[in-house]
Amino acid sequence: MCDQDHFEDDLKRYSRRDLGAIAAAGFGAAMMLPRAADAAEVSSNDVLIETADGECDAFFVTPTSGKHPAVLIWPDIFGLRPAFRQMGQRLAESGYSVLVVNPFYRKQKAPTAEKGANTPISDVRPLARSLTPTTHTTDAKAFIAWLDSQSQVDTSKPVGTTGYCMGGPIVFRTAAAVPDRIGAAATFHGGGLVTDQPDSPHRLIPQMDAQFLIAIAENDDERDPDAKQVLKKDFAEAGLKAEIEVYPAGHGWCPPDTRVHNYEQAEKAWARMLALFESSLV
């Protein structure tokens, strides 16, 4: 999961971008996402959410009228930034009330990565290491409670949650922390979903009541080919539906500002996420 030991090698293998050209055009130019033909009009706000450990800054975006199922997005190691704001807005345009959080609020407000997804991993790794399974759980409970208090959220419907890179394990802990609310969960190139530690995220599956989409990066699967089989077995034993697939793309392929972004595979993963939400958040 964003390990410096193989990060540069992965870039050489999967990079599809000329970083110099992106910088010359402005990083925003690298983040344009397609808009659905029937996209809802949305409004957005920067918000502050009280947690057990302070005040979390976050981005809340929702259709301009009506109540909608809520979705909580956990960013990757580079945190809350323009790319994830656009991803949140795009999801809201499909009819969801979306909260994108800054998971590193205990250390600093967003943006927490000076150069977005082009920030050296060594600069942001300490932020990721400041989080624990306990902070994942307490934050999840606070964020879901906040969403349920918003007038734009339809609390009669389950909540969805998604996570990228380090957000993958947090999605698992969110689904286990509030199983009565989380009905659908998706992880994209999530790291450390299966470990040999007592607090491994996969051990929480029996505590969940959500349908899952787990999109695995090709190179992550190469490093841990058994993880997907463990996940398939544990979800089946828990009686939970889970779509688990290895994508022919590198770790980090989904956010549109990464150097390994793979448009075709990111769009496939997005479509599968929408299908999950359409069937589960009802």
Coordinates of N, CA, C and O in Angstrom, one line a residue, residues 171-180 182 193-194 198-210 212 230-242:
V171 N -12.7 1.5 5.0 CA -14.0 1.1 4.6 C -14.5 -0.2 5.3 O -15.6 -0.3 5.8
F172 N -13.6 -1.2 5.4 CA -14.0 -2.4 6.2 C -14.3 -2.0 7.6 O -15.3 -2.6 8.2
R173 N -13.6 -1.2 8.3 CA -13.8 -0.8 9.7 C -15.1 0.0 9.8 O -15.8 -0.1 10.8
T174 N -15.4 0.8 8.8 CA -16.7 1.6 8.8 C -17.8 0.6 8.7 O -18.8 0.8 9.4
A175 N -17.8 -0.4 7.8 CA -18.9 -1.3 7.6 C -19.1 -2.1 8.9 O -20.3 -2.5 9.2
A176 N -18.0 -2.4 9.6 CA -18.2 -3.2 10.9 C -18.6 -2.3 12.0 O -19.3 -2.7 12.9
A177 N -18.2 -1.0 12.0 CA -18.5 -0.1 13.1 C -20.0 0.3 13.1 O -20.6 0.5 14.2
V178 N -20.6 0.4 12.0 CA -22.0 0.8 11.9 C -22.8 -0.1 10.9 O -23.3 0.3 9.9
P179 N -22.8 -1.4 11.2 CA -23.4 -2.3 10.3 C -24.9 -2.1 10.0 O -25.4 -2.5 9.0
D180 N -25.6 -1.4 10.9 CA -27.0 -1.2 10.7 C -27.2 -0.1 9.7 O -28.4 0.1 9.3
I182 N -24.5 0.8 7.1 CA -23.7 0.6 5.9 C -24.3 -0.6 5.1 O -24.2 -1.7 5.5
L193 N -5.9 -5.2 3.2 CA -7.2 -5.8 3.5 C -7.1 -7.1 4.2 O -7.9 -7.5 5.1
V194 N -6.0 -7.9 3.9 CA -5.8 -9.2 4.5 C -4.4 -9.2 5.0 O -3.4 -9.1 4.2
P198 N -3.9 -9.7 14.3 CA -5.2 -9.9 14.9 C -6.3 -8.9 14.5 O -7.5 -9.1 14.5
D199 N -5.8 -7.6 14.1 CA -6.7 -6.6 13.8 C -6.8 -6.4 12.3 O -7.2 -5.4 11.8
S200 N -6.5 -7.4 11.5 CA -6.6 -7.4 10.1 C -8.1 -7.0 9.7 O -9.0 -7.6 10.2
P201 N -8.2 -6.1 8.7 CA -9.6 -5.7 8.3 C -10.5 -6.9 7.9 O -11.7 -6.9 8.2
H202 N -9.9 -7.9 7.3 CA -10.8 -9.0 6.8 C -11.4 -9.8 7.9 O -12.5 -10.4 7.7
R203 N -10.9 -9.7 9.1 CA -11.4 -10.4 10.3 C -12.7 -9.8 10.7 O -13.4 -10.4 11.6
L204 N -13.0 -8.6 10.2 CA -14.3 -7.9 10.6 C -15.5 -8.3 9.8 O -16.6 -7.9 10.1
I205 N -15.2 -9.1 8.7 CA -16.3 -9.4 7.8 C -17.6 -10.0 8.5 O -18.7 -9.6 8.2
P206 N -17.4 -10.9 9.5 CA -18.6 -11.4 10.2 C -19.4 -10.3 10.9 O -20.6 -10.6 11.2
Q207 N -18.9 -9.2 11.1 CA -19.6 -8.1 11.8 C -20.3 -7.2 10.9 O -21.0 -6.3 11.3
M208 N -20.2 -7.4 9.6 CA -20.8 -6.5 8.6 C -22.1 -7.0 8.1 O -22.5 -8.2 8.2
D209 N -22.8 -6.1 7.4 CA -24.1 -6.4 6.8 C -24.2 -5.6 5.5 O -25.2 -5.0 5.2
A210 N -23.1 -5.6 4.7 CA -23.1 -4.8 3.5 C -22.7 -5.7 2.3 O -21.9 -6.7 2.5
F212 N -20.3 -5.8 -1.1 CA -19.0 -5.2 -1.4 C -18.6 -5.3 -2.8 O -19.0 -6.2 -3.5
V230 N -8.9 -15.4 0.2 CA -9.3 -15.3 1.6 C -10.5 -14.4 1.7 O -11.5 -14.8 2.4
L231 N -10.6 -13.3 0.9 CA -11.7 -12.5 1.0 C -13.0 -13.2 0.4 O -14.1 -13.1 1.0
K232 N -12.8 -13.9 -0.7 CA -13.9 -14.6 -1.3 C -14.5 -15.6 -0.3 O -15.7 -15.7 -0.1
K233 N -13.6 -16.3 0.4 CA -14.0 -17.4 1.3 C -14.8 -16.7 2.5 O -15.8 -17.2 2.9
D234 N -14.2 -15.6 3.1 CA -14.8 -15.1 4.3 C -16.1 -14.4 4.0 O -17.0 -14.4 4.8
F235 N -16.2 -13.7 2.8 CA -17.5 -13.1 2.5 C -18.6 -14.2 2.3 O -19.7 -14.0 2.7
A236 N -18.2 -15.3 1.6 CA -19.1 -16.4 1.4 C -19.6 -17.0 2.7 O -20.8 -17.2 2.9
E237 N -18.7 -17.2 3.6 CA -19.0 -17.7 4.9 C -19.9 -16.8 5.7 O -20.8 -17.3 6.5
A238 N -19.8 -15.5 5.5 CA -20.6 -14.5 6.2 C -22.0 -14.3 5.5 O -22.8 -13.6 6.0
G239 N -22.1 -14.9 4.3 CA -23.4 -14.8 3.6 C -23.6 -13.4 3.0 O -24.7 -12.9 2.8
L240 N -22.4 -12.7 2.7 CA -22.5 -11.4 2.1 C -22.0 -11.4 0.6 O -21.1 -12.1 0.3
K241 N -22.7 -10.7 -0.2 CA -22.4 -10.6 -1.6 C -21.1 -9.8 -1.8 O -21.0 -8.7 -1.2
A242 N -20.2 -10.2 -2.6 CA -18.9 -9.5 -2.8 C -18.4 -9.7 -4.2 O -18.2 -10.9 -4.6

